[in-house]
Amino acid sequence: GDITEKLCPDGMVFNDFSSEYEKCDLPFNIDCSQRPKRQPPQPSQNCPRKNGYFSHEEPNVCNKFYYCVDGKFNMIVCPDGLVYNDKNGICTWPDEAQKKGCSSKEVFKFDCPKVSETVGQTHPRYPDPEDCQYFYVCIDGVTPRRNGCKLGQAFDERTQKCDWARKIPECAEWYKGQLTDEQLYALENPPTPKPRPTGPINRRKH
């Protein structure tokens, strides 16, 4: 048969995993190092190309990015503590993204205290100095990653665990003005599910 040249939509690349299928894919999913040439971009507002995931135009905006389809964009916000990783098009920890201006220190404004190598291997935890509900896990004692406790709870530095805020003196009033005493009680004492009947199963004869 005749050979016909086809072109993927702008921003997509051909997935050559099988000659039986015509599939265009995002560049993150395909190794194009042996065929790096791409069509001229067709940019539009916030979309360097018509399709794909793209970093925010301001380099110091770490947690927002654009998802473009046919030249139309949607802005997406990463979950708290994560930044957009332009190497794989997803939200990751700052140290994994390695994005300029978006390091762990710049995102969290927190430095892991210096510890011995032995202590560092335990990934020590430290309370967030500004928010009782959150704490930092220092990977290998060096790289901070922010984690959180459940609503109504706070991080207890003494036990290195989350507990109800009222039990931690320095955080006992943390939720005052955010949650009522009744709401805190309900969080701490969820209703017990009713047990299912354990009697014999009535099987009707047909």
XYZ file of C-alpha atoms in Angstrom:
206
model
C 0.000 0.000 0.000
C 0.902 3.672 -0.193
C 2.696 5.390 2.680
C 0.746 8.357 4.059
C 2.357 10.900 6.364
C 0.142 12.065 9.227
C 0.652 14.694 11.902
C -0.314 14.580 15.578
C -2.155 17.605 17.002
C 0.188 20.374 18.140
C 1.637 19.497 21.539
C 1.235 15.740 21.068
C 3.771 13.214 19.763
C 3.404 9.871 18.019
C 3.469 6.815 20.272
C 5.396 4.186 18.329
C 4.816 1.296 20.731
C 3.002 -0.639 17.983
C 2.804 -0.231 14.218
C -0.787 -1.515 14.355
C -2.110 1.543 16.178
C -2.158 5.238 15.416
C -1.810 6.893 18.799
C -0.735 10.413 19.676
C 0.407 10.903 23.260
C 1.800 13.520 25.622
C 5.582 13.997 25.377
C 6.021 12.964 29.038
C 4.963 9.424 28.155
C 7.217 8.889 25.133
C 10.988 8.801 24.646
C 11.531 11.103 21.665
C 15.286 11.484 22.105
C 15.909 9.697 18.798
C 13.335 11.788 16.898
C 13.321 15.201 18.590
C 11.981 17.289 15.685
C 8.461 18.628 16.225
C 6.060 20.776 14.258
C 6.108 24.578 14.732
C 4.114 25.544 17.851
C 0.675 27.120 17.548
C 0.539 29.163 20.764
C -2.467 30.840 22.352
C -3.153 32.451 25.736
C -1.291 30.456 28.452
C -0.741 27.614 25.959
C 2.726 27.455 24.328
C 1.250 24.656 22.194
C -2.376 23.748 21.477
C -2.369 20.629 23.681
C -0.572 19.558 26.834
C 0.391 20.585 30.359
C 2.430 23.757 30.811
C 4.055 25.685 33.670
C 2.616 28.945 34.946
C 4.068 31.952 33.121
C 5.418 33.404 36.392
C 8.439 31.295 37.419
C 7.876 31.817 41.152
C 4.310 30.446 40.966
C 5.084 26.846 41.842
C 1.731 25.175 42.487
C -0.266 26.241 39.414
C -0.117 25.026 35.823
C -2.197 24.960 32.657
C -3.922 22.078 30.915
C -4.491 23.009 27.272
C -6.866 21.335 24.816
C -7.198 22.716 21.288
C -5.607 25.966 22.419
C -8.012 26.533 25.333
C -6.597 26.434 28.855
C -7.729 25.367 32.301
C -5.623 26.408 35.277
C -4.980 23.599 37.754
C -3.770 24.049 41.343
C -1.628 21.370 42.971
C -2.551 20.021 46.424
C -1.018 21.925 49.325
C 2.747 21.401 49.580
C 3.221 20.068 46.040
C 4.546 21.859 42.958
C 4.103 21.326 39.234
C 6.794 19.073 37.772
C 7.345 19.946 34.116
C 9.341 16.750 33.565
C 6.302 14.495 33.938
C 3.318 16.865 33.946
C 2.107 16.078 37.478
C 2.292 17.590 40.961
C 5.198 16.292 43.046
C 7.251 17.224 46.098
C 9.484 20.268 45.483
C 12.688 18.222 45.798
C 11.436 15.864 43.079
C 10.373 18.651 40.719
C 13.733 20.454 41.007
C 12.134 23.588 39.588
C 14.097 26.824 39.874
C 12.586 29.113 42.497
C 10.464 26.262 43.877
C 12.845 24.393 46.177
C 11.599 22.854 49.430
C 13.081 25.762 51.378
C 11.443 28.359 49.122
C 8.035 26.646 49.132
C 7.823 25.748 52.823
C 9.989 28.504 54.350
C 11.307 25.777 56.643
C 14.816 24.434 57.243
C 15.386 20.983 58.691
C 17.517 21.245 61.848
C 20.970 19.733 61.441
C 21.158 16.216 62.873
C 23.577 13.311 62.767
C 23.469 10.869 59.873
C 22.023 8.202 62.167
C 19.131 10.447 63.219
C 18.672 11.604 59.630
C 18.054 8.049 58.493
C 14.946 7.959 60.703
C 13.361 10.862 58.727
C 12.719 12.998 61.847
C 9.511 14.997 62.242
C 9.076 18.593 63.389
C 5.952 20.672 64.071
C 5.026 23.410 61.636
C 5.871 26.543 63.647
C 2.846 28.372 62.219
C 0.148 25.672 62.068
C -0.581 23.073 64.753
C -2.349 20.766 62.301
C 0.774 20.320 60.153
C 4.282 18.960 60.570
C 7.395 18.386 58.501
C 9.065 15.082 57.734
C 12.741 15.675 56.998
C 13.799 13.051 54.458
C 17.279 11.806 55.410
C 17.250 14.647 57.933
C 17.696 17.225 55.156
C 14.706 17.643 52.804
C 11.401 18.845 54.334
C 8.037 17.510 53.212
C 4.875 18.953 54.754
C 2.229 16.577 56.079
C -0.972 17.163 58.000
C -3.086 15.654 60.749
C -6.829 15.046 60.499
C -9.211 17.914 61.188
C -9.453 18.425 64.939
C -6.005 16.975 65.534
C -2.542 18.487 65.961
C 1.016 17.215 65.801
C 2.506 16.284 69.182
C 6.268 16.786 69.078
C 6.740 14.667 72.200
C 5.118 11.533 70.787
C 5.880 12.362 67.129
C 2.267 11.545 66.298
C -1.034 13.260 65.592
C -3.454 13.505 68.506
C -6.558 15.464 69.408
C -5.571 19.099 69.807
C -7.121 19.409 73.289
C -4.560 16.870 74.577
C -1.589 18.945 73.426
C -1.104 21.986 75.713
C 0.469 24.292 73.119
C -2.295 23.481 70.590
C -5.315 23.124 72.878
C -6.897 26.357 71.575
C -5.823 25.941 67.944
C -9.297 25.249 66.548
C -11.036 27.930 68.615
C -12.962 30.134 66.196
C -12.720 27.472 63.482
C -14.748 24.672 65.058
C -17.272 24.661 67.897
C -16.880 22.386 70.918
C -19.756 20.305 69.551
C -18.010 19.871 66.200
C -14.743 18.888 67.872
C -16.593 16.384 70.058
C -18.284 14.881 66.987
C -14.924 14.506 65.230
C -13.414 12.797 68.259
C -16.458 10.597 68.905
C -17.906 9.500 65.557
C -21.165 7.518 65.734
C -20.725 3.774 66.084
C -22.188 1.891 63.110
C -25.106 -0.358 63.998
C -24.224 -4.058 63.965
C -25.755 -6.130 61.222
C -28.298 -8.802 62.165
C -26.604 -12.115 62.928
C -29.688 -14.346 62.875
C -30.245 -17.205 60.420
C -30.717 -16.260 56.791
C -34.210 -16.972 55.529
C -33.852 -18.817 52.235
C -37.125 -19.265 50.417
C -37.645 -22.491 48.559
C -38.514 -22.202 44.883
